[in-house]
Amino acid sequence: MFKTSPKTSRKFPRLAEILAGKSRLLIVTQDNPDPDAIAAAVALRKLANVLADIKCSLAHAGTIGRGENRALVRYLDLNLHQLSGVSFEQFDLVALVDTQPTSGNLSLPPQVMPDIVFDHHPCRKATRQVRFSDVRKDYGAACTILWEYLVQANITPEAPLATAMLYGIGSDTQDLGREATAADIQAYEALYPLVNKRMLSQIQRGTVPSEYYRLLVRALQRTTVYDERVVVAHLGLVDNPDMIGEMADLLLRKDQTEWTLCTGQYNGKLWLSIRTQDPANRADLRARHIVARHGTGGGHLTYAGGQIPIKDGHKGLEHMEQLVCRRLLRMLGVDHLKAKPLIKADDGP
Ligand SMILES: [Mn+2]
């Protein structure tokens, strides 16, 4: 039998109290939401529906880039609103999932103070001002927290929601292999019997546009290996920022790699993703150092990211690409001259 944590049973009545008597809840995810964010938003909608008969709208800024994520949204039959078009006065409650106020990946107008926050990133100062927050940075996924609330409310999610939540936990923890705790494993196991396995497989194998392969080739051609252990790729202009994190994950699988850094230009900013094998390396702190004074950054122990506004067009982009690369190499004590391309131009049969 699944047991929720004491924190959930302690906090649950407060959430129910905030929801009681309200009629419209706006649920906001980070810009360019990932499966964990999307599924956690739908789980919170379910909670609000059942506990207090509240109508919910889901909103985010940015795009849903990755093919898998678009397949998930289609399967859940979601109508996601663009945050820029939302009139906040229509809602009597605002919630954030998988992100927090003042976070760099959240385009919530600063005057909008959320009422509810569920997240598993390190707790931010602004979150302490929120009426209800449940932030567990030791959890591998926001969906795991929401799952405990569903259990506490005696709600058994229907197949689409269960499938989305399991996929959310699986994708944030790389199928429980990355920063997953006992709570994530328990939630995953409890959700598994409720999941539509055929749909899960279809989402995981969601189609991608041909542009994806063009970008993949370009990324590999632009990949540099430093001292065998640090792999850096500057993707240049990308049509969705998800590709940057995806490449950082892919390159981390190369033999002997301890760190990867990928960057790309999107929406006037340099986006970066960094990955490492060892949680003791603190990717989140490195990301913050790398962007210091130029932009925002943060994340988890082994995966993190950041954004830096680019000034002065192409020159500004190159300057920032070099700056973030040099900063990482310096932090790691790696000589930037020990560089070689991942793929040599004349590679071939
Ligand atoms: Mn997450």
Tab-separated table of C-alpha atoms and ligand atoms in Angstrom:
chain	number	residue	atom	x	y	z
A	1	MET	CA	0.000	0.000	0.000
A	2	PHE	CA	1.337	3.434	-0.954
A	3	LYS	CA	2.117	5.668	2.026
A	4	THR	CA	2.432	9.417	1.572
A	5	SER	CA	5.101	11.319	3.469
A	6	PRO	CA	4.269	13.084	6.766
A	7	LYS	CA	4.870	16.408	5.019
A	8	THR	CA	1.995	15.709	2.638
A	9	SER	CA	-0.496	14.853	5.357
A	10	ARG	CA	0.628	17.911	7.317
A	11	LYS	CA	0.264	20.330	4.409
A	12	PHE	CA	-2.794	18.878	2.732
A	13	PRO	CA	-5.436	20.584	4.947
A	14	ARG	CA	-3.892	23.992	4.221
A	15	LEU	CA	-4.148	23.401	0.475
A	16	ALA	CA	-7.769	22.285	0.819
A	17	GLU	CA	-8.469	25.436	2.842
A	18	ILE	CA	-7.013	27.719	0.156
A	19	LEU	CA	-8.968	25.982	-2.602
A	20	ALA	CA	-12.280	25.990	-0.708
A	21	GLY	CA	-14.895	28.402	-2.020
A	22	LYS	CA	-12.830	29.497	-5.026
A	23	SER	CA	-14.044	29.105	-8.601
A	24	ARG	CA	-11.203	29.715	-11.100
A	25	LEU	CA	-7.595	28.556	-10.780
A	26	LEU	CA	-4.834	29.443	-13.223
A	27	ILE	CA	-2.049	26.855	-13.263
A	28	VAL	CA	1.228	28.111	-14.708
A	29	THR	CA	4.294	26.046	-15.610
A	30	GLN	CA	7.769	27.229	-16.535
A	31	ASP	CA	8.282	28.570	-20.055
A	32	ASN	CA	8.692	25.678	-22.524
A	33	PRO	CA	7.276	23.103	-20.082
A	34	ASP	CA	8.665	19.577	-19.907
A	35	PRO	CA	6.629	16.395	-19.247
A	36	ASP	CA	6.993	16.692	-15.459
A	37	ALA	CA	5.582	20.236	-15.530
A	38	ILE	CA	2.728	19.361	-17.888
A	39	ALA	CA	1.686	16.283	-15.900
A	40	ALA	CA	2.014	18.053	-12.540
A	41	ALA	CA	-0.245	20.843	-13.840
A	42	VAL	CA	-2.888	18.318	-14.872
A	43	ALA	CA	-2.599	16.559	-11.511
A	44	LEU	CA	-3.158	19.834	-9.678
A	45	ARG	CA	-6.160	20.525	-11.918
A	46	LYS	CA	-7.566	17.146	-10.912
A	47	LEU	CA	-7.030	17.932	-7.231
A	48	ALA	CA	-8.733	21.329	-7.531
A	49	ASN	CA	-11.634	19.804	-9.500
A	50	VAL	CA	-12.295	17.067	-6.979
A	51	LEU	CA	-11.558	18.912	-3.734
A	52	ALA	CA	-13.335	22.179	-4.459
A	53	ASP	CA	-15.067	21.914	-7.835
A	54	ILE	CA	-12.759	24.598	-9.232
A	55	LYS	CA	-12.449	25.269	-12.961
A	56	CYS	CA	-8.817	25.418	-14.044
A	57	SER	CA	-6.886	26.870	-16.947
A	58	LEU	CA	-3.333	25.874	-17.807
A	59	ALA	CA	-0.873	28.418	-19.167
A	60	HIS	CA	2.785	28.823	-20.043
A	61	ALA	CA	5.039	31.124	-22.039
A	62	GLY	CA	7.275	29.823	-24.818
A	63	THR	CA	6.664	26.676	-26.836
A	64	ILE	CA	6.232	22.930	-26.517
A	65	GLY	CA	9.210	21.950	-28.599
A	66	ARG	CA	10.087	18.308	-28.180
A	67	GLY	CA	8.089	15.764	-30.213
A	68	GLU	CA	7.452	13.638	-27.100
A	69	ASN	CA	6.014	16.623	-25.244
A	70	ARG	CA	3.693	17.533	-28.094
A	71	ALA	CA	2.497	13.920	-28.204
A	72	LEU	CA	1.815	14.089	-24.461
A	73	VAL	CA	-0.216	17.293	-24.803
A	74	ARG	CA	-2.256	15.740	-27.624
A	75	TYR	CA	-2.917	12.571	-25.614
A	76	LEU	CA	-4.085	14.615	-22.613
A	77	ASP	CA	-6.252	16.699	-24.943
A	78	LEU	CA	-4.959	19.866	-23.291
A	79	ASN	CA	-5.822	23.402	-24.220
A	80	LEU	CA	-2.702	25.247	-23.039
A	81	HIS	CA	-2.965	29.034	-23.006
A	82	GLN	CA	-0.183	31.448	-23.850
A	83	LEU	CA	0.669	33.313	-20.667
A	84	SER	CA	0.912	36.657	-22.516
A	85	GLY	CA	-2.789	36.391	-23.462
A	86	VAL	CA	-4.074	35.565	-19.957
A	87	SER	CA	-6.178	38.117	-18.049
A	88	PHE	CA	-5.233	37.393	-14.483
A	89	GLU	CA	-8.278	39.154	-13.026
A	90	GLN	CA	-10.440	36.296	-14.320
A	91	PHE	CA	-8.876	33.991	-11.762
A	92	ASP	CA	-9.193	33.983	-8.011
A	93	LEU	CA	-6.163	31.724	-7.568
A	94	VAL	CA	-2.815	31.323	-9.345
A	95	ALA	CA	-0.596	28.270	-8.944
A	96	LEU	CA	2.907	27.464	-10.169
A	97	VAL	CA	4.105	23.918	-10.768
A	98	ASP	CA	7.676	22.713	-11.371
A	99	THR	CA	8.904	26.303	-11.050
A	100	GLN	CA	8.890	29.187	-8.561
A	101	PRO	CA	8.386	32.955	-8.575
A	102	THR	CA	11.442	34.930	-9.832
A	103	SER	CA	12.828	31.811	-11.515
A	104	GLY	CA	14.669	32.609	-14.774
A	105	ASN	CA	12.546	30.215	-16.837
A	106	LEU	CA	9.234	31.766	-15.790
A	107	SER	CA	7.721	34.762	-17.589
A	108	LEU	CA	5.054	35.473	-14.970
A	109	PRO	CA	4.477	39.252	-14.634
A	110	PRO	CA	6.293	40.284	-11.444
A	111	GLN	CA	3.165	41.859	-9.954
A	112	VAL	CA	1.327	38.513	-10.036
A	113	MET	CA	1.869	36.775	-6.711
A	114	PRO	CA	0.988	33.075	-6.871
A	115	ASP	CA	-1.150	31.504	-4.138
A	116	ILE	CA	0.165	27.973	-4.578
A	117	VAL	CA	3.608	26.600	-5.528
A	118	PHE	CA	4.592	22.964	-6.062
A	119	ASP	CA	8.205	22.443	-7.052
A	120	HIS	CA	11.307	20.331	-6.646
A	121	HIS	CA	13.979	22.922	-7.451
A	122	PRO	CA	15.888	24.591	-4.604
A	123	CYS	CA	13.566	26.898	-2.681
A	124	ARG	CA	13.745	30.551	-3.727
A	125	LYS	CA	13.396	33.509	-1.402
A	126	ALA	CA	10.238	34.763	-3.138
A	127	THR	CA	8.531	31.402	-2.544
A	128	ARG	CA	8.530	32.019	1.205
A	129	GLN	CA	6.006	34.825	0.622
A	130	VAL	CA	3.548	32.466	-1.085
A	131	ARG	CA	0.464	31.420	0.893
A	132	PHE	CA	0.907	27.741	0.135
A	133	SER	CA	4.140	26.170	-1.056
A	134	ASP	CA	5.423	22.628	-1.106
A	135	VAL	CA	8.985	22.592	-2.403
A	136	ARG	CA	10.998	19.397	-2.101
A	137	LYS	CA	14.370	19.669	-3.723
A	138	ASP	CA	15.237	16.112	-2.746
A	139	TYR	CA	12.417	14.779	-4.964
A	140	GLY	CA	13.223	13.788	-8.526
A	141	ALA	CA	10.000	15.158	-9.984
A	142	ALA	CA	7.191	17.589	-9.192
A	143	CYS	CA	4.786	14.801	-10.199
A	144	THR	CA	5.908	12.749	-7.206
A	145	ILE	CA	4.762	15.511	-4.829
A	146	LEU	CA	1.423	15.832	-6.649
A	147	TRP	CA	0.987	12.067	-6.604
A	148	GLU	CA	1.166	12.101	-2.808
A	149	TYR	CA	-1.569	14.758	-2.714
A	150	LEU	CA	-3.780	12.669	-4.995
A	151	VAL	CA	-3.327	9.702	-2.677
A	152	GLN	CA	-4.059	11.874	0.350
A	153	ALA	CA	-7.280	13.037	-1.351
A	154	ASN	CA	-8.223	9.440	-2.212
A	155	ILE	CA	-8.115	10.189	-5.926
A	156	THR	CA	-7.149	7.426	-8.349
A	157	PRO	CA	-6.006	9.139	-11.546
A	158	GLU	CA	-7.566	7.929	-14.789
A	159	ALA	CA	-5.240	6.394	-17.393
A	160	PRO	CA	-4.231	9.594	-19.263
A	161	LEU	CA	-3.230	11.405	-16.064
A	162	ALA	CA	-1.466	8.344	-14.622
A	163	THR	CA	0.397	7.854	-17.911
A	164	ALA	CA	1.453	11.503	-17.988
A	165	MET	CA	2.628	11.457	-14.362
A	166	LEU	CA	4.643	8.288	-14.801
A	167	TYR	CA	6.184	9.736	-17.947
A	168	GLY	CA	6.904	12.983	-16.071
A	169	ILE	CA	8.712	11.169	-13.258
A	170	GLY	CA	10.511	8.929	-15.756
A	171	SER	CA	11.725	11.810	-17.900
A	172	ASP	CA	12.953	14.025	-15.032
A	173	THR	CA	14.783	11.078	-13.436
A	174	GLN	CA	15.832	9.319	-16.663
A	175	ASP	CA	13.718	6.299	-15.756
A	176	LEU	CA	14.605	6.546	-12.067
A	177	GLY	CA	18.361	6.543	-12.758
A	178	ARG	CA	18.994	10.252	-12.131
A	179	GLU	CA	18.338	11.906	-8.755
A	180	ALA	CA	15.387	9.639	-7.981
A	181	THR	CA	14.582	9.079	-4.328
A	182	ALA	CA	12.515	6.385	-2.616
A	183	ALA	CA	9.448	8.626	-2.976
A	184	ASP	CA	9.869	8.799	-6.755
A	185	ILE	CA	10.290	5.047	-7.020
A	186	GLN	CA	7.210	4.450	-4.869
A	187	ALA	CA	5.096	6.852	-6.906
A	188	TYR	CA	6.329	5.306	-10.144
A	189	GLU	CA	5.479	1.799	-8.964
A	190	ALA	CA	2.048	2.841	-7.724
A	191	LEU	CA	1.259	4.609	-10.997
A	192	TYR	CA	2.499	1.839	-13.259
A	193	PRO	CA	-0.605	-0.414	-13.083
A	194	LEU	CA	-2.792	2.601	-13.980
A	195	VAL	CA	-0.799	3.529	-17.066
A	196	ASN	CA	-1.880	3.015	-20.667
A	197	LYS	CA	1.271	1.214	-21.821
A	198	ARG	CA	0.527	1.500	-25.516
A	199	MET	CA	0.078	5.275	-25.193
A	200	LEU	CA	3.222	5.562	-23.093
A	201	SER	CA	5.223	3.885	-25.818
A	202	GLN	CA	3.639	6.096	-28.486
A	203	ILE	CA	4.519	9.245	-26.541
A	204	GLN	CA	8.113	8.117	-26.019
A	205	ARG	CA	8.426	7.462	-29.723
A	206	GLY	CA	6.624	10.660	-30.770
A	207	THR	CA	7.447	11.868	-34.281
A	208	VAL	CA	9.917	14.682	-34.862
A	209	PRO	CA	10.151	17.147	-37.759
A	210	SER	CA	12.999	16.665	-40.277
A	211	GLU	CA	14.522	19.873	-38.902
A	212	TYR	CA	15.404	17.801	-35.825
A	213	TYR	CA	17.891	15.698	-37.803
A	214	ARG	CA	19.410	18.738	-39.468
A	215	LEU	CA	20.013	20.294	-36.048
A	216	LEU	CA	21.395	17.017	-34.713
A	217	VAL	CA	24.007	16.851	-37.471
A	218	ARG	CA	24.931	20.490	-36.986
A	219	ALA	CA	25.236	19.999	-33.224
A	220	LEU	CA	27.549	16.992	-33.628
A	221	GLN	CA	29.679	18.874	-36.140
A	222	ARG	CA	30.041	21.703	-33.646
A	223	THR	CA	30.947	19.534	-30.677
A	224	THR	CA	34.345	19.982	-29.037
A	225	VAL	CA	35.891	17.620	-26.496
A	226	TYR	CA	38.213	19.156	-23.904
A	227	ASP	CA	40.712	16.950	-22.100
A	228	GLU	CA	38.494	13.914	-22.910
A	229	ARG	CA	36.144	14.708	-20.034
A	230	VAL	CA	34.308	17.920	-20.939
A	231	VAL	CA	32.112	18.017	-24.040
A	232	VAL	CA	30.870	21.360	-25.332
A	233	ALA	CA	28.497	22.046	-28.230
A	234	HIS	CA	27.309	25.433	-29.467
A	235	LEU	CA	24.188	24.810	-31.542
A	236	GLY	CA	23.718	28.386	-32.760
A	237	LEU	CA	20.193	29.384	-33.738
A	238	VAL	CA	17.605	26.743	-32.745
A	239	ASP	CA	13.869	26.692	-33.406
A	240	ASN	CA	13.084	25.320	-29.945
A	241	PRO	CA	15.194	25.430	-26.805
A	242	ASP	CA	14.421	21.819	-25.796
A	243	MET	CA	17.003	20.685	-28.325
A	244	ILE	CA	19.777	22.197	-26.192
A	245	GLY	CA	19.023	20.036	-23.145
A	246	GLU	CA	18.453	17.011	-25.327
A	247	MET	CA	21.927	17.358	-26.879
A	248	ALA	CA	23.512	17.874	-23.455
A	249	ASP	CA	21.946	14.553	-22.344
A	250	LEU	CA	22.983	12.765	-25.508
A	251	LEU	CA	26.605	13.885	-25.326
A	252	LEU	CA	26.898	12.916	-21.663
A	253	ARG	CA	26.716	9.304	-22.807
A	254	LYS	CA	30.053	9.539	-24.591
A	255	ASP	CA	32.809	7.486	-22.898
A	256	GLN	CA	34.842	9.262	-20.227
A	257	THR	CA	32.591	12.315	-20.248
A	258	GLU	CA	32.191	13.999	-16.864
A	259	TRP	CA	30.515	17.213	-18.000
A	260	THR	CA	28.589	18.498	-20.969
A	261	LEU	CA	27.704	22.070	-21.851
A	262	CYS	CA	25.367	22.899	-24.724
A	263	THR	CA	24.265	26.327	-25.821
A	264	GLY	CA	21.852	27.652	-28.396
A	265	GLN	CA	20.315	30.925	-29.445
A	266	TYR	CA	16.585	31.315	-29.050
A	267	ASN	CA	14.406	34.381	-28.594
A	268	GLY	CA	17.308	36.821	-28.297
A	269	LYS	CA	19.004	34.831	-25.563
A	270	LEU	CA	21.810	32.334	-25.232
A	271	TRP	CA	20.312	29.274	-23.538
A	272	LEU	CA	22.597	26.785	-21.890
A	273	SER	CA	22.255	23.317	-20.459
A	274	ILE	CA	24.874	21.619	-18.360
A	275	ARG	CA	25.000	17.994	-17.283
A	276	THR	CA	27.275	15.912	-15.106
A	277	GLN	CA	27.363	12.283	-13.979
A	278	ASP	CA	28.068	12.912	-10.309
A	279	PRO	CA	25.532	14.713	-8.040
A	280	ALA	CA	28.460	15.890	-5.858
A	281	ASN	CA	29.531	18.091	-8.780
A	282	ARG	CA	26.533	20.404	-8.152
A	283	ALA	CA	25.492	21.329	-11.681
A	284	ASP	CA	23.030	23.887	-10.263
A	285	LEU	CA	25.780	25.926	-8.580
A	286	ARG	CA	28.038	25.719	-11.642
A	287	ALA	CA	25.201	26.977	-13.843
A	288	ARG	CA	24.693	29.956	-11.559
A	289	HIS	CA	28.424	30.769	-11.606
A	290	ILE	CA	28.602	30.441	-15.366
A	291	VAL	CA	25.849	33.006	-15.979
A	292	ALA	CA	26.828	35.293	-13.088
A	293	ARG	CA	26.225	38.996	-13.792
A	294	HIS	CA	24.953	38.214	-17.299
A	295	GLY	CA	21.769	36.187	-16.877
A	296	THR	CA	19.888	33.628	-14.797
A	297	GLY	CA	20.673	30.026	-14.048
A	298	GLY	CA	19.950	27.104	-11.758
A	299	GLY	CA	18.543	23.604	-11.690
A	300	HIS	CA	19.313	20.284	-10.072
A	301	LEU	CA	22.436	18.471	-8.839
A	302	THR	CA	23.268	16.765	-12.131
A	303	TYR	CA	21.317	18.846	-14.647
A	304	ALA	CA	20.920	22.587	-14.818
A	305	GLY	CA	20.572	25.463	-17.230
A	306	GLY	CA	20.577	29.174	-17.739
A	307	GLN	CA	19.761	32.047	-20.040
A	308	ILE	CA	21.762	35.123	-21.014
A	309	PRO	CA	20.324	37.987	-23.092
A	310	ILE	CA	22.426	38.561	-26.222
A	311	LYS	CA	23.346	42.088	-27.222
A	312	ASP	CA	25.026	43.173	-30.488
A	313	GLY	CA	23.809	40.376	-32.777
A	314	HIS	CA	26.146	37.647	-33.944
A	315	LYS	CA	29.248	39.068	-32.267
A	316	GLY	CA	27.444	39.151	-28.945
A	317	LEU	CA	26.432	35.517	-29.419
A	318	GLU	CA	29.975	34.338	-30.113
A	319	HIS	CA	31.283	36.326	-27.199
A	320	MET	CA	28.768	34.734	-24.817
A	321	GLU	CA	29.380	31.218	-26.194
A	322	GLN	CA	33.078	31.637	-25.493
A	323	LEU	CA	32.478	33.208	-22.117
A	324	VAL	CA	30.304	30.388	-20.761
A	325	CYS	CA	32.655	27.730	-22.144
A	326	ARG	CA	35.758	29.385	-20.665
A	327	ARG	CA	34.053	29.851	-17.317
A	328	LEU	CA	33.109	26.185	-17.080
A	329	LEU	CA	36.580	25.000	-18.136
A	330	ARG	CA	38.256	27.330	-15.655
A	331	MET	CA	36.008	26.105	-12.832
A	332	LEU	CA	36.895	22.526	-13.662
A	333	GLY	CA	40.600	23.238	-14.083
A	334	VAL	CA	40.553	22.099	-17.700
A	335	ASP	CA	42.941	23.629	-20.232
A	336	HIS	CA	40.920	25.156	-23.088
A	337	LEU	CA	43.794	24.371	-25.457
A	338	LYS	CA	43.317	20.636	-24.959
A	339	ALA	CA	40.451	20.752	-27.439
A	340	LYS	CA	39.551	18.457	-30.288
A	341	PRO	CA	36.431	18.073	-32.396
A	342	LEU	CA	34.147	15.142	-31.555
A	343	ILE	CA	33.910	14.325	-35.258
A	344	LYS	CA	36.726	15.033	-37.667
A	345	ALA	CA	35.681	16.499	-41.005
A	346	ASP	CA	37.202	13.558	-42.912
A	347	ASP	CA	35.592	10.853	-40.764
A	348	GLY	CA	34.032	8.211	-42.949
A	349	PRO	CA	34.604	4.861	-44.571
B	1	MN	MN	10.567	18.791	-12.881
